[in-house]
Coordinates of C-alpha atoms and ligand atoms in Angstrom, one line a residue:
M188 CA -31.6 -6.0 -1.8
S189 CA -30.1 -9.7 -3.4
K190 CA -30.9 -13.0 -2.2
Q191 CA -27.3 -13.3 -0.5
G192 CA -27.5 -9.6 1.3
T193 CA -30.3 -10.4 3.1
E194 CA -28.5 -13.5 4.7
Q195 CA -25.4 -12.1 6.0
N196 CA -23.8 -9.0 7.5
V197 CA -20.2 -9.2 7.5
V198 CA -18.2 -7.8 4.8
Q199 CA -14.9 -9.5 4.1
I200 CA -11.9 -7.1 3.4
F201 CA -9.9 -8.3 0.6
D202 CA -6.7 -6.3 1.2
T203 CA -4.8 -5.3 -1.7
T204 CA -1.9 -2.8 -0.6
L205 CA 0.9 -5.4 -1.6
R206 CA -0.5 -6.1 -5.5
D207 CA -2.6 -2.9 -6.5
G208 CA -1.1 -0.5 -3.7
E209 CA 2.1 -1.4 -5.2
Q210 CA 1.3 -0.5 -8.5
S211 CA 1.5 3.1 -7.2
P212 CA 4.1 5.0 -9.0
G213 CA 7.4 4.6 -6.6
A214 CA 5.7 2.4 -4.0
S215 CA 7.5 -0.5 -4.9
M216 CA 8.5 -3.0 -1.9
T217 CA 11.2 -5.4 -0.7
V218 CA 10.3 -8.9 0.4
E219 CA 11.2 -7.9 3.8
Q220 CA 8.9 -4.6 3.6
K221 CA 6.1 -6.6 2.6
V222 CA 6.0 -9.2 5.1
V223 CA 6.2 -6.5 8.1
I224 CA 2.8 -4.9 6.4
A225 CA 1.5 -8.3 5.9
R226 CA 2.2 -9.4 9.5
Q227 CA 0.3 -5.4 10.7
L228 CA -2.6 -6.5 8.1
E229 CA -3.2 -9.9 10.1
K230 CA -3.1 -7.8 13.3
L231 CA -5.6 -5.7 11.7
G232 CA -8.1 -8.4 11.0
V233 CA -8.1 -8.5 7.2
D234 CA -10.0 -11.3 5.6
V235 CA -7.8 -11.5 2.4
I236 CA -4.4 -10.6 1.7
E237 CA -3.7 -10.5 -1.8
A238 CA -0.1 -10.7 -1.9
G239 CA 1.1 -9.8 -5.1
F240 CA 1.3 -11.3 -8.9
A241 CA 3.4 -14.0 -8.4
A242 CA 4.2 -14.3 -12.3
S243 CA 5.1 -11.0 -13.0
S244 CA 8.5 -11.1 -11.2
D245 CA 10.8 -13.4 -8.9
G246 CA 10.7 -10.5 -6.5
D247 CA 6.7 -11.0 -6.3
F248 CA 6.8 -14.7 -6.4
E249 CA 9.4 -14.4 -3.3
S250 CA 6.9 -11.7 -1.6
V251 CA 3.9 -14.0 -1.7
R252 CA 5.8 -16.9 -0.8
R253 CA 6.9 -15.4 2.5
V254 CA 3.7 -13.7 3.4
C255 CA 2.2 -17.0 3.2
Q256 CA 4.7 -18.4 5.7
E257 CA 4.8 -15.2 7.7
V258 CA 0.8 -15.1 8.4
S259 CA -1.7 -17.7 9.6
R260 CA -5.3 -16.3 10.0
P261 CA -5.9 -14.1 6.6
R262 CA -6.5 -16.2 3.4
V263 CA -3.5 -15.5 1.1
V264 CA -4.3 -15.3 -2.7
S265 CA -1.8 -14.2 -5.6
L266 CA -3.2 -12.6 -8.5
A267 CA -2.8 -14.3 -12.1
R268 CA -3.5 -13.7 -15.6
A269 CA -6.2 -16.1 -16.9
Q270 CA -3.3 -18.3 -18.3
E271 CA -1.6 -21.5 -17.3
G272 CA 1.3 -20.5 -16.9
D273 CA 0.4 -17.6 -14.6
I274 CA -1.9 -19.9 -12.5
D275 CA 1.0 -22.5 -12.0
R276 CA 3.2 -19.6 -10.5
A277 CA 0.4 -18.4 -8.2
L278 CA -0.3 -21.7 -7.1
K279 CA 3.5 -22.7 -6.4
A280 CA 3.8 -19.3 -4.6
V281 CA 1.1 -19.9 -2.5
E282 CA 1.4 -23.6 -1.6
H283 CA 2.6 -23.2 1.9
A284 CA -0.6 -20.6 3.1
K285 CA -2.5 -22.0 5.6
S286 CA -5.9 -20.8 3.8
P287 CA -4.3 -20.5 0.1
G288 CA -6.3 -19.0 -3.3
I289 CA -5.7 -17.4 -6.4
H290 CA -7.5 -14.7 -7.8
T291 CA -7.4 -14.7 -11.9
F292 CA -8.5 -12.1 -14.1
I293 CA -9.2 -11.2 -17.8
A294 CA -10.6 -8.1 -19.2
T295 CA -14.2 -8.2 -20.3
S296 CA -15.3 -4.6 -21.9
D297 CA -15.3 -4.4 -25.8
I298 CA -12.7 -1.7 -25.5
H299 CA -10.0 -4.1 -23.9
L300 CA -11.4 -7.0 -26.1
K301 CA -10.6 -4.6 -29.4
H302 CA -7.6 -3.0 -28.0
K303 CA -6.0 -5.0 -25.7
L304 CA -6.6 -8.3 -25.7
R305 CA -7.3 -8.7 -29.2
M306 CA -9.8 -11.5 -28.5
T307 CA -13.6 -11.9 -29.2
R308 CA -16.2 -12.6 -26.7
E309 CA -16.0 -16.3 -27.4
Q310 CA -12.5 -16.4 -27.0
V311 CA -12.4 -14.2 -23.6
L312 CA -15.6 -16.6 -22.4
E313 CA -13.5 -19.6 -23.1
A314 CA -10.3 -18.3 -21.8
A315 CA -11.9 -17.4 -18.4
V316 CA -13.5 -20.9 -17.9
K317 CA -10.6 -22.9 -19.0
A318 CA -8.7 -20.8 -16.2
V319 CA -10.8 -21.5 -13.5
S320 CA -11.3 -25.1 -14.5
Y321 CA -7.6 -25.8 -14.3
A322 CA -7.0 -23.9 -11.2
K323 CA -9.8 -25.8 -9.9
K324 CA -8.2 -29.1 -9.9
F325 CA -5.7 -27.8 -7.6
T326 CA -6.9 -25.2 -5.3
D327 CA -10.4 -24.8 -3.8
Y328 CA -10.5 -21.1 -3.5
I329 CA -10.6 -19.5 -6.5
E330 CA -11.6 -15.4 -7.1
F331 CA -12.5 -14.5 -10.7
S332 CA -12.3 -11.1 -12.1
A333 CA -14.2 -9.5 -15.1
E334 CA -11.3 -6.6 -15.5
D335 CA -13.2 -3.0 -16.7
A336 CA -16.6 -4.6 -15.5
S337 CA -18.3 -1.1 -14.9
R338 CA -17.3 -0.6 -18.6
S339 CA -18.3 -3.9 -19.8
D340 CA -22.1 -5.2 -21.5
P341 CA -23.8 -6.8 -18.4
E342 CA -25.3 -8.9 -20.6
F343 CA -21.9 -10.5 -21.2
L344 CA -20.4 -10.0 -17.7
I345 CA -23.8 -12.6 -16.5
Q346 CA -22.9 -15.0 -19.2
V347 CA -18.7 -15.0 -18.3
F348 CA -19.7 -14.8 -14.4
R349 CA -22.5 -18.0 -14.5
E350 CA -19.8 -20.2 -16.4
V351 CA -17.0 -19.2 -14.1
I352 CA -19.5 -20.2 -11.2
R353 CA -20.2 -23.1 -12.6
A354 CA -16.3 -24.2 -13.2
G355 CA -15.6 -23.5 -9.5
A356 CA -15.1 -19.8 -9.2
K357 CA -15.9 -19.2 -5.1
T358 CA -15.8 -15.5 -5.2
I359 CA -16.9 -13.1 -8.2
N360 CA -15.1 -9.5 -8.1
V361 CA -16.7 -6.5 -10.2
P362 CA -14.0 -4.3 -10.7
D363 CA -14.6 -0.5 -11.7
T364 CA -11.0 -0.7 -12.9
T365 CA -11.1 2.8 -14.7
G366 CA -12.7 4.5 -11.7
Y367 CA -15.6 5.6 -14.0
A368 CA -18.7 4.4 -12.3
I369 CA -21.0 6.5 -10.5
P370 CA -22.4 5.1 -7.0
S371 CA -26.2 4.6 -7.9
E372 CA -24.9 3.1 -11.0
F373 CA -22.6 0.7 -9.9
G374 CA -24.6 -0.4 -6.9
A375 CA -27.3 -1.2 -9.5
L376 CA -24.9 -3.0 -11.7
M377 CA -24.0 -5.5 -8.6
A378 CA -28.1 -5.8 -7.8
N379 CA -28.6 -6.7 -11.3
L380 CA -25.4 -9.2 -11.4
I381 CA -26.3 -10.9 -8.2
E382 CA -29.9 -11.5 -8.9
R383 CA -29.4 -12.8 -12.6
T384 CA -26.5 -14.7 -12.8
A385 CA -27.4 -18.2 -12.0
G386 CA -25.4 -19.7 -9.3
G387 CA -25.0 -16.3 -7.9
E388 CA -26.1 -17.4 -4.5
R389 CA -23.6 -19.9 -4.0
V390 CA -20.5 -17.0 -4.4
I391 CA -19.7 -14.0 -2.5
W392 CA -19.9 -10.9 -4.7
S393 CA -17.2 -8.7 -4.6
A394 CA -16.0 -4.6 -5.1
H395 CA -12.9 -3.5 -6.5
C396 CA -13.2 0.0 -7.1
H397 CA -10.5 2.7 -8.2
N398 CA -10.7 6.3 -7.4
D399 CA -9.9 8.1 -10.4
L400 CA -13.3 10.3 -9.6
G401 CA -13.0 10.2 -6.1
L402 CA -15.9 8.3 -5.6
A403 CA -14.0 4.6 -5.0
V404 CA -15.4 4.3 -1.4
A405 CA -18.8 5.3 -2.3
N406 CA -19.0 3.2 -5.0
S407 CA -17.4 0.1 -2.3
L408 CA -20.5 1.2 -0.3
A409 CA -23.0 1.1 -3.2
A410 CA -21.7 -2.2 -4.2
V411 CA -22.1 -3.8 -0.5
H412 CA -25.6 -1.7 -0.2
N413 CA -26.8 -4.0 -3.3
G414 CA -25.6 -7.5 -2.2
A415 CA -21.8 -7.8 -2.1
R416 CA -20.2 -9.0 0.9
Q417 CA -16.7 -8.3 0.0
I418 CA -14.8 -5.0 -0.4
E419 CA -11.1 -4.9 -2.2
C420 CA -9.1 -1.8 -0.7
T421 CA -5.9 -0.5 0.0
I422 CA -4.3 1.4 3.2
N423 CA -4.5 4.9 2.5
G424 CA -6.2 4.1 -0.6
I425 CA -2.7 3.9 -2.4
G426 CA -3.1 2.2 -6.0
E427 CA -2.4 2.5 -9.4
R428 CA -3.2 6.0 -10.7
A429 CA -5.2 7.2 -8.2
G430 CA -5.6 4.7 -6.2
N431 CA -7.8 2.2 -5.0
T432 CA -10.9 2.3 -2.4
S433 CA -9.1 3.2 1.2
L434 CA -9.3 0.3 3.5
E435 CA -9.5 3.1 7.0
E436 CA -12.4 5.1 5.0
V437 CA -14.6 2.1 4.1
V438 CA -14.2 -0.1 7.3
M439 CA -15.3 3.4 9.1
A440 CA -18.0 4.3 7.0
L441 CA -19.5 0.7 8.0
R442 CA -18.6 0.7 11.7
T443 CA -20.2 4.6 11.9
R444 CA -22.9 3.9 10.0
K445 CA -23.9 0.5 11.1
N446 CA -27.4 2.2 12.2
Y447 CA -28.5 2.6 8.3
L448 CA -26.3 -0.2 6.4
D449 CA -26.6 -2.6 9.2
L450 CA -22.8 -4.4 7.8
D451 CA -19.3 -4.7 9.8
T452 CA -16.4 -6.2 9.5
N453 CA -14.1 -8.7 11.1
I454 CA -11.5 -5.2 11.7
T455 CA -10.1 -4.4 14.7
S456 CA -10.2 -0.5 13.8
E457 CA -7.9 0.6 16.7
Q458 CA -5.2 -1.1 14.3
L459 CA -6.1 1.2 11.6
Y460 CA -3.6 4.5 12.6
P461 CA -0.7 2.3 13.1
T462 CA -1.4 0.3 10.0
S463 CA -1.8 3.8 7.9
R464 CA 1.3 4.9 9.3
L465 CA 3.4 2.0 8.9
V466 CA 2.7 1.9 5.1
S467 CA 3.4 5.4 4.5
Q468 CA 6.6 4.7 6.5
V469 CA 7.5 1.9 4.0
T470 CA 6.3 3.1 1.0
G471 CA 7.4 7.0 1.5
I472 CA 3.8 7.9 0.3
P473 CA 2.7 10.8 2.6
I474 CA -0.7 10.8 4.4
P475 CA -2.4 13.9 3.2
I476 CA -3.5 16.4 6.3
N477 CA -6.9 16.2 5.2
K478 CA -7.4 12.5 4.9
P479 CA -10.3 11.0 6.1
V480 CA -10.0 9.0 9.2
V481 CA -6.2 8.9 9.6
G482 CA -5.0 12.5 8.3
D483 CA -3.5 14.7 10.9
N484 CA -6.5 17.2 10.5
A485 CA -9.1 14.6 10.7
F486 CA -9.8 15.0 14.5
A487 CA -8.7 18.5 14.3
H488 CA -11.5 21.3 15.2
E489 CA -10.6 25.1 14.2
A490 CA -13.6 26.7 13.8
G491 CA -14.3 28.5 17.5
I492 CA -18.0 27.3 17.4
H493 CA -17.0 23.6 16.7
Q494 CA -14.1 24.2 19.4
D495 CA -16.8 25.4 21.7
G496 CA -19.3 22.8 21.1
V497 CA -16.7 19.7 21.4
L498 CA -15.7 21.0 24.6
K499 CA -19.2 20.8 25.7
Y500 CA -20.0 17.6 24.0
K501 CA -17.7 15.4 21.9
Q502 CA -20.2 14.3 19.3
T503 CA -21.5 17.8 18.7
Y504 CA -18.8 17.6 15.7
E505 CA -17.3 14.3 16.1
I506 CA -19.0 10.9 14.8
M507 CA -16.3 9.0 15.7
T508 CA -13.5 8.8 18.3
P509 CA -9.8 9.1 17.6
E510 CA -9.5 6.3 20.1
S511 CA -11.7 4.1 18.0
I512 CA -8.6 4.2 15.0
G513 CA -6.0 3.7 17.6
I514 CA -4.8 7.2 17.8
P515 CA -2.4 7.2 20.7
G516 CA -3.7 9.7 23.4
N517 CA -0.7 10.0 25.1
R518 CA 2.0 11.9 22.7
L519 CA 4.9 11.3 25.3
V520 CA 7.9 13.6 24.5
M521 CA 11.5 11.8 24.9
G522 CA 15.0 13.1 24.7
K523 CA 18.7 12.6 25.6
H524 CA 17.9 11.3 29.0
S525 CA 15.3 8.6 28.0
G526 CA 16.9 4.8 28.4
R527 CA 16.7 1.7 26.2
H528 CA 13.4 0.9 28.1
A529 CA 11.9 3.7 27.9
F530 CA 12.5 4.1 24.1
D531 CA 11.6 0.4 23.4
E532 CA 8.2 0.8 25.4
R533 CA 7.3 3.6 23.0
L534 CA 8.7 1.8 20.2
K535 CA 6.0 -0.9 20.5
Y536 CA 3.1 1.6 21.5
L537 CA 3.5 2.9 18.1
G538 CA 3.3 -0.8 17.2
F539 CA 6.8 -1.4 16.2
H540 CA 8.0 -4.8 17.4
L541 CA 11.8 -4.7 16.3
S542 CA 14.3 -7.6 16.6
K543 CA 16.9 -6.7 18.9
E544 CA 19.6 -5.8 16.0
D545 CA 17.0 -3.4 14.8
M546 CA 16.2 -1.8 18.2
N547 CA 19.8 -1.4 18.8
R548 CA 20.0 0.2 15.4
A549 CA 17.4 2.5 15.8
F550 CA 18.4 3.2 19.6
L551 CA 21.6 4.3 18.1
R552 CA 19.9 6.7 15.8
F553 CA 17.5 7.9 18.8
K554 CA 20.4 9.0 21.1
E555 CA 22.2 11.0 18.0
L556 CA 19.1 12.9 17.2
A557 CA 18.3 13.3 21.1
D558 CA 21.7 14.8 21.1
K559 CA 20.5 17.6 18.4
K560 CA 17.3 17.9 19.4
K561 CA 15.7 18.8 22.8
N562 CA 12.3 17.3 22.3
V563 CA 12.2 13.8 20.5
Y564 CA 8.2 13.2 19.2
D565 CA 6.5 10.1 18.2
E566 CA 7.0 11.4 14.2
D567 CA 10.9 11.6 14.9
I568 CA 10.7 7.8 16.2
E569 CA 8.6 6.9 13.0
A570 CA 11.1 8.5 10.9
I571 CA 14.1 6.7 12.5
V572 CA 12.2 3.1 12.1
G573 CA 11.4 3.9 8.6
E574 CA 14.8 5.0 7.8
E575 CA 17.1 3.2 9.5
I576 CA 14.6 -0.3 9.3
L577 CA 11.6 -0.4 6.9
R578 CA 13.0 1.2 3.8
M579 CA 16.0 -1.1 3.8
P580 CA 16.1 -2.5 0.3
G581 CA 16.4 -5.9 1.5
Q582 CA 20.2 -6.4 0.6
P583 CA 23.1 -4.8 1.6
D584 CA 23.1 -1.0 0.4
R585 CA 25.3 -0.3 -2.6
F586 CA 25.9 3.2 -1.7
E587 CA 26.4 5.3 1.5
L588 CA 26.6 8.5 2.6
L589 CA 30.1 9.0 4.3
Y590 CA 30.6 12.7 4.4
L591 CA 29.1 15.5 3.5
N592 CA 30.2 19.5 3.0
V593 CA 28.1 22.1 1.6
N594 CA 28.9 25.8 1.2
S595 CA 26.3 28.3 0.1
S596 CA 26.5 31.9 0.6
S597 CA 24.1 35.1 -0.3
D598 CA 26.4 35.9 -3.2
G599 CA 28.9 32.6 -3.9
V600 CA 28.4 29.5 -6.0
P601 CA 26.9 26.9 -3.7
S602 CA 29.3 23.9 -4.0
A603 CA 29.3 20.2 -2.2
T604 CA 31.8 17.9 -1.5
V605 CA 30.6 14.2 -1.1
K606 CA 32.2 10.9 0.2
L607 CA 30.3 7.8 -0.5
R608 CA 31.1 4.1 -0.1
V609 CA 30.5 2.7 -3.2
G610 CA 30.5 -1.3 -2.9
G611 CA 33.8 -2.3 -1.4
S612 CA 35.5 1.1 -2.0
E613 CA 35.0 5.1 -1.0
K614 CA 34.8 7.8 -3.6
T615 CA 35.0 11.6 -3.2
E616 CA 34.2 14.2 -5.3
H617 CA 33.1 18.0 -5.6
E618 CA 30.2 20.0 -7.5
S619 CA 28.7 23.3 -7.9
G620 CA 25.1 23.8 -8.6
D621 CA 22.7 26.2 -8.8
G622 CA 21.6 25.7 -5.1
A623 CA 23.1 23.4 -2.0
V624 CA 20.6 20.4 -2.9
D625 CA 21.3 20.6 -6.5
A626 CA 25.1 20.6 -6.3
C627 CA 24.9 17.7 -3.5
F628 CA 22.3 15.7 -6.1
K629 CA 25.1 16.4 -8.9
V630 CA 28.1 15.1 -7.1
I631 CA 25.7 12.0 -5.8
T632 CA 25.1 11.3 -9.4
K633 CA 28.3 11.5 -10.7
I634 CA 30.0 9.4 -8.3
T635 CA 27.3 6.7 -8.7
G636 CA 27.2 7.2 -12.6
S637 CA 23.4 7.2 -12.2
H638 CA 21.1 8.1 -15.6
S639 CA 18.0 8.4 -13.3
Q640 CA 15.8 11.2 -13.4
L641 CA 14.6 13.3 -10.3
V642 CA 10.9 13.3 -11.1
R643 CA 10.0 14.9 -7.9
Y644 CA 11.3 16.2 -4.7
T645 CA 9.5 17.5 -1.6
V646 CA 10.4 18.6 1.8
N647 CA 8.4 18.5 4.9
A648 CA 9.2 19.6 8.5
I649 CA 8.0 16.1 11.0
T650 CA 7.3 18.2 13.8
G651 CA 7.4 22.2 14.8
G652 CA 10.3 24.5 15.5
T653 CA 13.6 25.0 13.9
D654 CA 15.3 22.2 15.4
A655 CA 12.6 19.9 13.8
Q656 CA 14.0 16.9 11.7
G657 CA 13.2 17.5 7.8
E658 CA 12.0 15.0 5.7
V659 CA 12.8 14.5 2.1
S660 CA 10.8 12.5 -0.2
C661 CA 12.2 12.3 -3.9
I662 CA 11.0 10.0 -6.5
I663 CA 13.4 9.3 -9.4
E664 CA 13.0 7.4 -12.5
D665 CA 15.3 5.0 -14.7
D666 CA 14.3 3.0 -17.8
G667 CA 11.0 3.8 -17.2
F668 CA 10.8 2.4 -13.7
R669 CA 10.3 4.8 -10.8
V670 CA 11.3 4.7 -7.0
S671 CA 11.1 6.6 -4.0
G672 CA 13.5 7.6 -1.5
Q673 CA 13.3 9.1 2.0
G674 CA 15.7 10.7 4.2
A675 CA 15.1 12.2 7.6
H676 CA 17.8 14.4 9.3
T677 CA 17.4 17.6 11.4
D678 CA 19.8 19.2 8.3
I679 CA 17.5 19.3 5.2
I680 CA 20.7 18.9 2.9
M681 CA 21.7 15.9 4.5
A682 CA 18.1 14.4 4.4
S683 CA 17.9 15.0 0.4
A684 CA 21.6 13.6 0.4
L685 CA 19.9 10.6 2.2
A686 CA 16.7 10.3 0.4
Y687 CA 18.6 10.2 -3.0
I688 CA 20.7 7.7 -1.8
N689 CA 17.9 5.6 -0.4
A690 CA 15.9 5.9 -4.0
L691 CA 19.4 5.0 -5.9
N692 CA 19.8 1.8 -3.5
K693 CA 16.5 0.8 -4.4
L694 CA 17.0 0.8 -7.8
E695 CA 20.5 -1.4 -7.2
G696 CA 18.2 -3.5 -5.4
R697 CA 15.7 -4.1 -8.1
K698 CA 18.4 -5.4 -10.1
H699 CA 18.4 -8.6 -8.1
Y700 CA 14.5 -9.1 -8.9
R701 CA 13.7 -8.2 -12.5
P702 CA 10.3 -8.5 -13.7
V703 CA 9.6 -12.0 -15.4
V704 CA 6.9 -10.2 -17.5
E705 CA 5.9 -6.9 -17.4
K706 CA 3.0 -5.8 -15.1
E707 CA 0.4 -5.2 -17.1
G708 CA -3.2 -3.4 -16.9
P709 CA -5.0 -4.4 -13.7
Ligands
KIV292 O1 -8.3 -2.8 -11.3 C1 -8.6 -4.0 -11.5 O2 -9.6 -4.3 -12.4 C2 -7.9 -5.2 -11.0 C3 -8.3 -6.6 -11.1 C4 -6.9 -7.3 -11.4 C5 -9.2 -6.9 -10.0 O3 -7.1 -4.6 -10.0
ZN293 ZN1 -7.0 -2.6 -9.4

């Protein structure tokens, strides 16, 4: 165990859902959506929020700025490459935060130096020190990351870290950028760096792991077991490629195995489940049913022997309780006789605190649904809030579905007629297709003139029963940029049309926030 590790047993949680998490294909979020998530992250008790990469686009800059205004307890940082321009932009974006900071990075592995940066080790060292020294003139809190640290020469890492600590870095982050490390190896690397870096006892050591081999949580635990005191992670483990360390998993591992690791976090674990659902609703990235901690099956016991054991004594097969992560114990069913007050109370219980105007919109949708469907479950309410409020692209929608009619039979050619509002006018078209969904998408494509490609299309029943709402997710790609769209409706063709239109509106929204630099590599 390191010098530092023996002194403290609280691990800081650095949440990067809004930055690395947003790098999940299709997960781009609007400024408003990021603000909603940031508020919930504060409630959850994270120590640091990485709100974006300010220099990458006007949208990211604006998100970081807004998050700084909305939260007061967590530190808010912006990512910045080790360049003055990026650092200036990051500093400007966090200037109104109560506890501001910047997170600057440069790659240190030979593979990145040679093929990506085309820089020598000396040049990288100089750029890193220059960036930290420059930032130090304006802010006290600087985190430095050596991108691709796990594939870098440890001797070079020690040299770079020593110099950036001397220049004023407060947190040293060791990323396993490509998800390549093995837990014992990553733990040993962390111990070696902490032990041998001059000044290492003055900083917080941090782990940032990707999940390409499914080892991100294990590697993060190995890091803290070997002296790191910060874990960088995302809600539901979303992020670049296979994602990042999952916040809920790593937090519950620390809490459940406190007897072994003697470490804990400042997280209010009862907020884990609502936060996980919220992020899934906003991004449209579903939570796998077998996902540890927050998946639908995480506390479901199927085998007879298991059920018998749990009924006799819960701990026979349960190492943590559903209540401890905030799974609602009472699953109230609502229906068409439920009033506004009951609906409002249920929203609050599910973690949604809506403005009066949003609440009115959600209530109208609830009433429409309750007319079609006898029982309205929590999942239905989440879908309504997701669709009506959370997934709005941040400015008025350009496209709105006004009318849809589909004809489909066992021997005819399926066809669809769709009327859309496009900006200020209304347009109607008719098309046939291979199936009802195909016909419907063809008409929408014709009306909107979109050149996007459909990359993925999935349908899920939100609850059981043939009257269940179908939830459709789709990902479309245009000019190399992917967005996801979601739609929920008791009719799955309607849900499909809504999902496609939602994605098209998001693509339109992107035109308002064009990237200033292309997001690169982290
Ligand atoms: O994966 C990575 O290396 C990163 C850094 C910017 C920390 O995201
Ligand atoms: Zn990363």
